[in-house]
Amino acid sequence: MEAGKVYTAREDWYARVTIVVAFTALLLGGIFGVLQVISRTPYWPNLYGVLQGLGVGASADELYYRGLTAHGVLLAVVLTTFYIVGLSAYLTPRVLGVNIKPVLLNASLAMMVVGTVLAAIAIVMGWANVLYTFYLPIVGHPLFYIGAALLILGSWVFAAGVFIAYLEWRRANPGLGIPVPFFGILTSFIVWIMATTPLVFIVLKNHIPASVLGWSTDALETRLFFWWFGHALVYFWLVPAITLWYYYVPKALGVPLFSETMAKVAFALFILASTPVGLHHQFTDPGVNPYFKYLQTVLTLVVASPSMLTAFNIIATMERGGRARGGEGLLGWLFKQPWRDPVYLGLILAFITFGNGGITGIINASYQLNNVVHNTTWVVGHFHTTVGTAVVLTFMAYTFILLRDLYGRELILKRLAPAVPLLWFTGMMVFSVAYYIAGIEGSPRRTSDVTYGGMIPAEWVLPLQVGAIGAMVFAVGGLIFLIQFFGSLAAGARIPVVQPVTLMLNPHPPGKATVLDRVALIVAAAIILNIIAYSGALIELYGRGLQPVPPVLP
Ligand code: HAS
């Protein structure tokens, strides 16, 4: 093989399949999203009621929770996990020049697909209306948990492939710094393994016994372990998006990233502080000493800092690139950005939306303010701007490149491409701000009857209606994207994908290794931080003795 080139056929096949699964999940999950937002808007038709009237064999309320579970699982779990493994399979050999073991790719794909199908059967049949957070004592069918466990274990097998490829690269390149795009992939999978370990533990200890054998379980214990996983999960989603910003923004501008060191500091901080912060989801839970919640609040501010470093790094790179392209004065560089490139436009609009979602995250993380917004539509606004836009819009926009480089297809309806990020961004801004306002007025999330039996406060009506209009706008953006994606696969002109492919060492090759490249050291520090952050709450929980309650069917 020529120097600087690598064969990627096996990884590309894996990536093509997983990314198709991801966007199939976007299509189905998006349909449930539209059903939901229309049904939850005051004085708009309750479409679940219409379905009930058509005789689908379930009440409107039951269908709402079934639809909400499908929406959350398809978008927050299936879309993200499948896209991230696919993107990582595509990037790893191209950045490191090392292949992922084919046996691991095959095993991972089989497990993830079978797991998804099993969980999907349970959800579609209405056997697991437990929402994507699946708190006990509400219990679903064993197929749901077995499917979820298989999906996660399949992603672990893929992660093993990434780690082995990294070790091979390290042996061949001692003393070389890890290339930034791969550092992102590595960070993401380290966070994923650290996050999913407590989840797998609690699913095996509590969920499966409750579901299969009807055993009683302690609700607080389940929530503690779920959120240990649940917050780190969000950085498993976010870090690959940030990786694409670090890779593509400088490339499109033709300049180096403002600071590779700062990028690596950000990744190291994500590894360190993503996991020991779950208690900020449990501020309102009784039974956890406020001192432990306070400790994790401090750590939450630590894990917010790499996002702020990213904000600085990306804006500084944009300024550097804009000035290199002739931008002058205080803001002239902003007008010299490659805004006509839909991929660049999508990535930057996703990045700006992350400013919106990140600020509301900091508000969520404040003990007192959390009392105002917890379990309201505010939180819905927060996660649609973070995972729903910073992450998903980045993935959609970068897929315009993958269509050509991975699938070997010309994009159809090219002129419509900028409409995808523009509609998604505009709709999401309207949706999120309106939902923040409704949330501050106390409008709850996750309730099938938004009118409270006709007693809806007047303050909720207008923001929820405006939010729904925003949702329609970004749904149209999503629809255009899906037509372009599946349409290009079916009817786009073929472009030959030539093998071997050139390594992506752009815009400049990595330098010498520093302390930031000592990943094992960072992981060890993260484990110690987890022990410090969680030991108090666990000693308190088990010291007091568990208070098991029998499982409840939804
Ligand atoms: Fe969160 C709830 C706190 C980030 C996702 N979060 C959720 C839930 C989800 C989620 C799904 O403390 C709901 C879970 C459920 O179902 O119950 N979150 C935070 C904090 C951050 C944060 C402190 N969250 C995320 C990310 C997510 C995500 C990222 C997905 C990818 N979150 C919370 C808390 C709750 C919560 C509580 C529980 C709420 C409750 O009570 O239930 C931080 O990591 C955020 C840091 C980010 C920043 C932003 C930096 C700014 C950038 C852009 C700047 C751009 C500019 C524009 C200025 C500080 C990167 C420049 C202009 C140009 C033209 C260039």
PDB file of C-alpha atoms in Angstrom, residues 203-386:
ATOM      1  CA  VAL A 203     -30.159  -3.318  34.462  1.00  0.00           C
ATOM      2  CA  LEU A 204     -28.764  -6.745  35.439  1.00  0.00           C
ATOM      3  CA  LYS A 205     -29.326  -6.198  39.185  1.00  0.00           C
ATOM      4  CA  ASN A 206     -32.758  -4.528  39.127  1.00  0.00           C
ATOM      5  CA  HIS A 207     -34.506  -4.146  35.771  1.00  0.00           C
ATOM      6  CA  ILE A 208     -34.236  -7.679  34.394  1.00  0.00           C
ATOM      7  CA  PRO A 209     -35.114  -9.377  37.740  1.00  0.00           C
ATOM      8  CA  ALA A 210     -38.067  -6.993  38.181  1.00  0.00           C
ATOM      9  CA  SER A 211     -39.249  -7.630  34.657  1.00  0.00           C
ATOM     10  CA  VAL A 212     -38.650 -11.389  34.443  1.00  0.00           C
ATOM     11  CA  LEU A 213     -39.223 -12.504  38.045  1.00  0.00           C
ATOM     12  CA  GLY A 214     -41.381  -9.684  39.401  1.00  0.00           C
ATOM     13  CA  TRP A 215     -38.815  -8.835  42.095  1.00  0.00           C
ATOM     14  CA  SER A 216     -39.203  -5.662  44.166  1.00  0.00           C
ATOM     15  CA  THR A 217     -36.596  -2.943  43.701  1.00  0.00           C
ATOM     16  CA  ASP A 218     -35.514   0.335  45.290  1.00  0.00           C
ATOM     17  CA  ALA A 219     -36.495   3.314  43.121  1.00  0.00           C
ATOM     18  CA  LEU A 220     -33.763   5.631  44.387  1.00  0.00           C
ATOM     19  CA  GLU A 221     -31.048   3.023  43.826  1.00  0.00           C
ATOM     20  CA  THR A 222     -32.187   2.651  40.209  1.00  0.00           C
ATOM     21  CA  ARG A 223     -32.254   6.401  39.643  1.00  0.00           C
ATOM     22  CA  LEU A 224     -28.815   6.872  41.175  1.00  0.00           C
ATOM     23  CA  PHE A 225     -27.238   4.345  38.824  1.00  0.00           C
ATOM     24  CA  PHE A 226     -29.318   5.500  35.839  1.00  0.00           C
ATOM     25  CA  TRP A 227     -28.126   9.106  36.169  1.00  0.00           C
ATOM     26  CA  TRP A 228     -24.547   8.046  36.775  1.00  0.00           C
ATOM     27  CA  PHE A 229     -24.902   6.800  33.196  1.00  0.00           C
ATOM     28  CA  GLY A 230     -27.424   9.358  31.984  1.00  0.00           C
ATOM     29  CA  HIS A 231     -25.404  12.505  32.186  1.00  0.00           C
ATOM     30  CA  ALA A 232     -22.203  11.050  30.790  1.00  0.00           C
ATOM     31  CA  LEU A 233     -24.344   9.752  27.938  1.00  0.00           C
ATOM     32  CA  VAL A 234     -24.846  13.335  26.750  1.00  0.00           C
ATOM     33  CA  TYR A 235     -21.094  13.772  26.246  1.00  0.00           C
ATOM     34  CA  PHE A 236     -20.940  10.508  24.316  1.00  0.00           C
ATOM     35  CA  TRP A 237     -23.339  12.280  21.932  1.00  0.00           C
ATOM     36  CA  LEU A 238     -21.651  15.670  22.050  1.00  0.00           C
ATOM     37  CA  VAL A 239     -17.962  14.800  21.684  1.00  0.00           C
ATOM     38  CA  PRO A 240     -18.260  13.337  18.132  1.00  0.00           C
ATOM     39  CA  ALA A 241     -20.080  16.532  17.072  1.00  0.00           C
ATOM     40  CA  ILE A 242     -17.305  18.656  18.590  1.00  0.00           C
ATOM     41  CA  THR A 243     -14.789  16.404  16.827  1.00  0.00           C
ATOM     42  CA  LEU A 244     -16.413  17.248  13.486  1.00  0.00           C
ATOM     43  CA  TRP A 245     -16.303  20.979  14.342  1.00  0.00           C
ATOM     44  CA  TYR A 246     -12.580  20.712  15.168  1.00  0.00           C
ATOM     45  CA  TYR A 247     -11.945  18.791  11.954  1.00  0.00           C
ATOM     46  CA  TYR A 248     -14.145  20.513   9.417  1.00  0.00           C
ATOM     47  CA  VAL A 249     -14.216  24.205  10.454  1.00  0.00           C
ATOM     48  CA  PRO A 250     -10.443  24.716   9.961  1.00  0.00           C
ATOM     49  CA  LYS A 251     -10.476  22.545   6.833  1.00  0.00           C
ATOM     50  CA  ALA A 252     -13.252  24.584   5.206  1.00  0.00           C
ATOM     51  CA  LEU A 253     -11.463  27.807   6.100  1.00  0.00           C
ATOM     52  CA  GLY A 254      -8.050  26.529   4.985  1.00  0.00           C
ATOM     53  CA  VAL A 255      -6.327  27.409   8.276  1.00  0.00           C
ATOM     54  CA  PRO A 256      -5.142  25.326  11.250  1.00  0.00           C
ATOM     55  CA  LEU A 257      -7.377  24.982  14.307  1.00  0.00           C
ATOM     56  CA  PHE A 258      -6.695  27.918  16.654  1.00  0.00           C
ATOM     57  CA  SER A 259      -5.280  25.604  19.339  1.00  0.00           C
ATOM     58  CA  GLU A 260      -4.866  21.817  19.175  1.00  0.00           C
ATOM     59  CA  THR A 261      -3.652  21.852  22.779  1.00  0.00           C
ATOM     60  CA  MET A 262      -6.857  23.550  23.887  1.00  0.00           C
ATOM     61  CA  ALA A 263      -8.856  20.937  21.956  1.00  0.00           C
ATOM     62  CA  LYS A 264      -7.019  18.147  23.762  1.00  0.00           C
ATOM     63  CA  VAL A 265      -7.502  19.854  27.140  1.00  0.00           C
ATOM     64  CA  ALA A 266     -11.225  19.932  26.336  1.00  0.00           C
ATOM     65  CA  PHE A 267     -11.272  16.208  25.515  1.00  0.00           C
ATOM     66  CA  ALA A 268      -9.275  15.391  28.666  1.00  0.00           C
ATOM     67  CA  LEU A 269     -11.776  17.361  30.774  1.00  0.00           C
ATOM     68  CA  PHE A 270     -14.671  15.478  29.153  1.00  0.00           C
ATOM     69  CA  ILE A 271     -13.037  12.172  30.148  1.00  0.00           C
ATOM     70  CA  LEU A 272     -12.372  13.449  33.676  1.00  0.00           C
ATOM     71  CA  ALA A 273     -15.695  14.989  34.568  1.00  0.00           C
ATOM     72  CA  SER A 274     -18.445  13.525  32.346  1.00  0.00           C
ATOM     73  CA  THR A 275     -19.394  10.717  34.727  1.00  0.00           C
ATOM     74  CA  PRO A 276     -19.279  12.026  38.327  1.00  0.00           C
ATOM     75  CA  VAL A 277     -22.132  14.534  37.853  1.00  0.00           C
ATOM     76  CA  GLY A 278     -25.391  12.546  37.590  1.00  0.00           C
ATOM     77  CA  LEU A 279     -26.818  13.899  40.868  1.00  0.00           C
ATOM     78  CA  HIS A 280     -27.633  17.189  39.139  1.00  0.00           C
ATOM     79  CA  HIS A 281     -30.554  15.278  37.623  1.00  0.00           C
ATOM     80  CA  GLN A 282     -31.692  14.361  41.130  1.00  0.00           C
ATOM     81  CA  PHE A 283     -31.747  17.703  42.923  1.00  0.00           C
ATOM     82  CA  THR A 284     -35.423  17.147  43.730  1.00  0.00           C
ATOM     83  CA  ASP A 285     -34.968  13.493  44.813  1.00  0.00           C
ATOM     84  CA  PRO A 286     -35.300  12.957  48.551  1.00  0.00           C
ATOM     85  CA  GLY A 287     -32.874  10.531  50.194  1.00  0.00           C
ATOM     86  CA  VAL A 288     -29.603  12.002  48.860  1.00  0.00           C
ATOM     87  CA  ASN A 289     -27.695  14.301  51.183  1.00  0.00           C
ATOM     88  CA  PRO A 290     -27.479  17.852  49.721  1.00  0.00           C
ATOM     89  CA  TYR A 291     -23.697  17.872  50.338  1.00  0.00           C
ATOM     90  CA  PHE A 292     -23.255  15.143  47.721  1.00  0.00           C
ATOM     91  CA  LYS A 293     -25.495  17.087  45.337  1.00  0.00           C
ATOM     92  CA  TYR A 294     -23.378  20.181  45.981  1.00  0.00           C
ATOM     93  CA  LEU A 295     -20.138  18.294  45.255  1.00  0.00           C
ATOM     94  CA  GLN A 296     -21.539  17.106  41.932  1.00  0.00           C
ATOM     95  CA  THR A 297     -22.767  20.622  41.121  1.00  0.00           C
ATOM     96  CA  VAL A 298     -19.163  21.805  41.353  1.00  0.00           C
ATOM     97  CA  LEU A 299     -18.076  18.941  39.087  1.00  0.00           C
ATOM     98  CA  THR A 300     -20.896  19.863  36.668  1.00  0.00           C
ATOM     99  CA  LEU A 301     -19.328  23.275  36.276  1.00  0.00           C
ATOM    100  CA  VAL A 302     -16.025  21.502  35.575  1.00  0.00           C
ATOM    101  CA  VAL A 303     -17.628  19.440  32.795  1.00  0.00           C
ATOM    102  CA  ALA A 304     -19.228  22.586  31.333  1.00  0.00           C
ATOM    103  CA  SER A 305     -15.782  24.189  30.957  1.00  0.00           C
ATOM    104  CA  PRO A 306     -14.571  22.102  27.960  1.00  0.00           C
ATOM    105  CA  SER A 307     -17.633  23.302  26.038  1.00  0.00           C
ATOM    106  CA  MET A 308     -16.611  26.886  26.767  1.00  0.00           C
ATOM    107  CA  LEU A 309     -13.046  26.103  25.643  1.00  0.00           C
ATOM    108  CA  THR A 310     -14.567  24.687  22.474  1.00  0.00           C
ATOM    109  CA  ALA A 311     -16.599  27.863  21.977  1.00  0.00           C
ATOM    110  CA  PHE A 312     -13.407  29.928  22.232  1.00  0.00           C
ATOM    111  CA  ASN A 313     -11.384  27.615  19.993  1.00  0.00           C
ATOM    112  CA  ILE A 314     -13.996  27.468  17.222  1.00  0.00           C
ATOM    113  CA  ILE A 315     -14.749  31.209  17.222  1.00  0.00           C
ATOM    114  CA  ALA A 316     -10.998  32.004  17.212  1.00  0.00           C
ATOM    115  CA  THR A 317     -10.525  29.610  14.277  1.00  0.00           C
ATOM    116  CA  MET A 318     -13.424  31.284  12.463  1.00  0.00           C
ATOM    117  CA  GLU A 319     -11.830  34.673  13.036  1.00  0.00           C
ATOM    118  CA  ARG A 320      -8.415  33.424  11.899  1.00  0.00           C
ATOM    119  CA  GLY A 321      -9.950  31.939   8.736  1.00  0.00           C
ATOM    120  CA  GLY A 322     -12.157  34.965   8.045  1.00  0.00           C
ATOM    121  CA  ARG A 323      -9.176  37.328   8.327  1.00  0.00           C
ATOM    122  CA  ALA A 324      -7.066  35.064   6.095  1.00  0.00           C
ATOM    123  CA  ARG A 325      -9.878  35.376   3.523  1.00  0.00           C
ATOM    124  CA  GLY A 326      -9.727  39.182   3.644  1.00  0.00           C
ATOM    125  CA  GLY A 327     -12.114  40.034   6.511  1.00  0.00           C
ATOM    126  CA  GLU A 328     -11.142  43.296   8.194  1.00  0.00           C
ATOM    127  CA  GLY A 329     -12.186  45.348  11.209  1.00  0.00           C
ATOM    128  CA  LEU A 330     -13.928  44.117  14.319  1.00  0.00           C
ATOM    129  CA  LEU A 331     -16.485  41.837  12.660  1.00  0.00           C
ATOM    130  CA  GLY A 332     -15.512  41.825   8.967  1.00  0.00           C
ATOM    131  CA  TRP A 333     -14.243  38.221   9.319  1.00  0.00           C
ATOM    132  CA  LEU A 334     -17.800  37.059   9.971  1.00  0.00           C
ATOM    133  CA  PHE A 335     -18.773  38.033   6.419  1.00  0.00           C
ATOM    134  CA  LYS A 336     -15.852  36.109   4.912  1.00  0.00           C
ATOM    135  CA  GLN A 337     -16.955  32.694   6.128  1.00  0.00           C
ATOM    136  CA  PRO A 338     -17.821  29.994   3.576  1.00  0.00           C
ATOM    137  CA  TRP A 339     -21.548  30.377   4.363  1.00  0.00           C
ATOM    138  CA  ARG A 340     -22.510  28.974   0.968  1.00  0.00           C
ATOM    139  CA  ASP A 341     -21.115  25.584   1.972  1.00  0.00           C
ATOM    140  CA  PRO A 342     -24.155  23.814   3.531  1.00  0.00           C
ATOM    141  CA  VAL A 343     -21.900  21.591   5.629  1.00  0.00           C
ATOM    142  CA  TYR A 344     -20.099  24.571   7.133  1.00  0.00           C
ATOM    143  CA  LEU A 345     -23.368  26.440   7.601  1.00  0.00           C
ATOM    144  CA  GLY A 346     -24.896  23.411   9.345  1.00  0.00           C
ATOM    145  CA  LEU A 347     -21.944  22.894  11.664  1.00  0.00           C
ATOM    146  CA  ILE A 348     -21.801  26.559  12.694  1.00  0.00           C
ATOM    147  CA  LEU A 349     -25.573  26.853  13.222  1.00  0.00           C
ATOM    148  CA  ALA A 350     -25.397  23.681  15.341  1.00  0.00           C
ATOM    149  CA  PHE A 351     -22.522  25.253  17.279  1.00  0.00           C
ATOM    150  CA  ILE A 352     -24.424  28.517  17.853  1.00  0.00           C
ATOM    151  CA  THR A 353     -27.481  26.566  19.030  1.00  0.00           C
ATOM    152  CA  PHE A 354     -25.218  24.831  21.506  1.00  0.00           C
ATOM    153  CA  GLY A 355     -24.693  28.274  23.056  1.00  0.00           C
ATOM    154  CA  ASN A 356     -28.460  28.377  23.694  1.00  0.00           C
ATOM    155  CA  GLY A 357     -28.610  24.805  25.084  1.00  0.00           C
ATOM    156  CA  GLY A 358     -25.411  25.171  27.104  1.00  0.00           C
ATOM    157  CA  ILE A 359     -26.563  28.283  28.923  1.00  0.00           C
ATOM    158  CA  THR A 360     -29.826  26.596  29.907  1.00  0.00           C
ATOM    159  CA  GLY A 361     -27.740  23.617  31.075  1.00  0.00           C
ATOM    160  CA  ILE A 362     -25.868  25.875  33.493  1.00  0.00           C
ATOM    161  CA  ILE A 363     -29.237  27.132  34.764  1.00  0.00           C
ATOM    162  CA  ASN A 364     -30.446  23.531  35.229  1.00  0.00           C
ATOM    163  CA  ALA A 365     -27.320  22.814  37.213  1.00  0.00           C
ATOM    164  CA  SER A 366     -28.006  25.527  39.816  1.00  0.00           C
ATOM    165  CA  TYR A 367     -29.685  23.931  42.822  1.00  0.00           C
ATOM    166  CA  GLN A 368     -32.248  26.688  43.402  1.00  0.00           C
ATOM    167  CA  LEU A 369     -33.095  27.423  39.753  1.00  0.00           C
ATOM    168  CA  ASN A 370     -33.475  23.716  39.043  1.00  0.00           C
ATOM    169  CA  ASN A 371     -36.492  23.738  41.367  1.00  0.00           C
ATOM    170  CA  VAL A 372     -38.218  26.129  38.969  1.00  0.00           C
ATOM    171  CA  VAL A 373     -37.477  24.286  35.746  1.00  0.00           C
ATOM    172  CA  HIS A 374     -37.255  20.592  36.717  1.00  0.00           C
ATOM    173  CA  ASN A 375     -39.707  18.369  34.836  1.00  0.00           C
ATOM    174  CA  THR A 376     -41.127  21.313  32.891  1.00  0.00           C
ATOM    175  CA  THR A 377     -41.040  22.030  29.159  1.00  0.00           C
ATOM    176  CA  TRP A 378     -37.888  24.091  29.875  1.00  0.00           C
ATOM    177  CA  VAL A 379     -35.923  20.829  30.008  1.00  0.00           C
ATOM    178  CA  VAL A 380     -37.450  19.827  26.650  1.00  0.00           C
ATOM    179  CA  GLY A 381     -36.084  23.082  25.191  1.00  0.00           C
ATOM    180  CA  HIS A 382     -32.677  22.346  26.728  1.00  0.00           C
ATOM    181  CA  PHE A 383     -32.254  18.903  25.239  1.00  0.00           C
ATOM    182  CA  HIS A 384     -33.605  19.773  21.802  1.00  0.00           C
ATOM    183  CA  THR A 385     -30.969  22.502  21.495  1.00  0.00           C
ATOM    184  CA  THR A 386     -28.160  20.269  22.787  1.00  0.00           C
TER     185      THR A 386
END
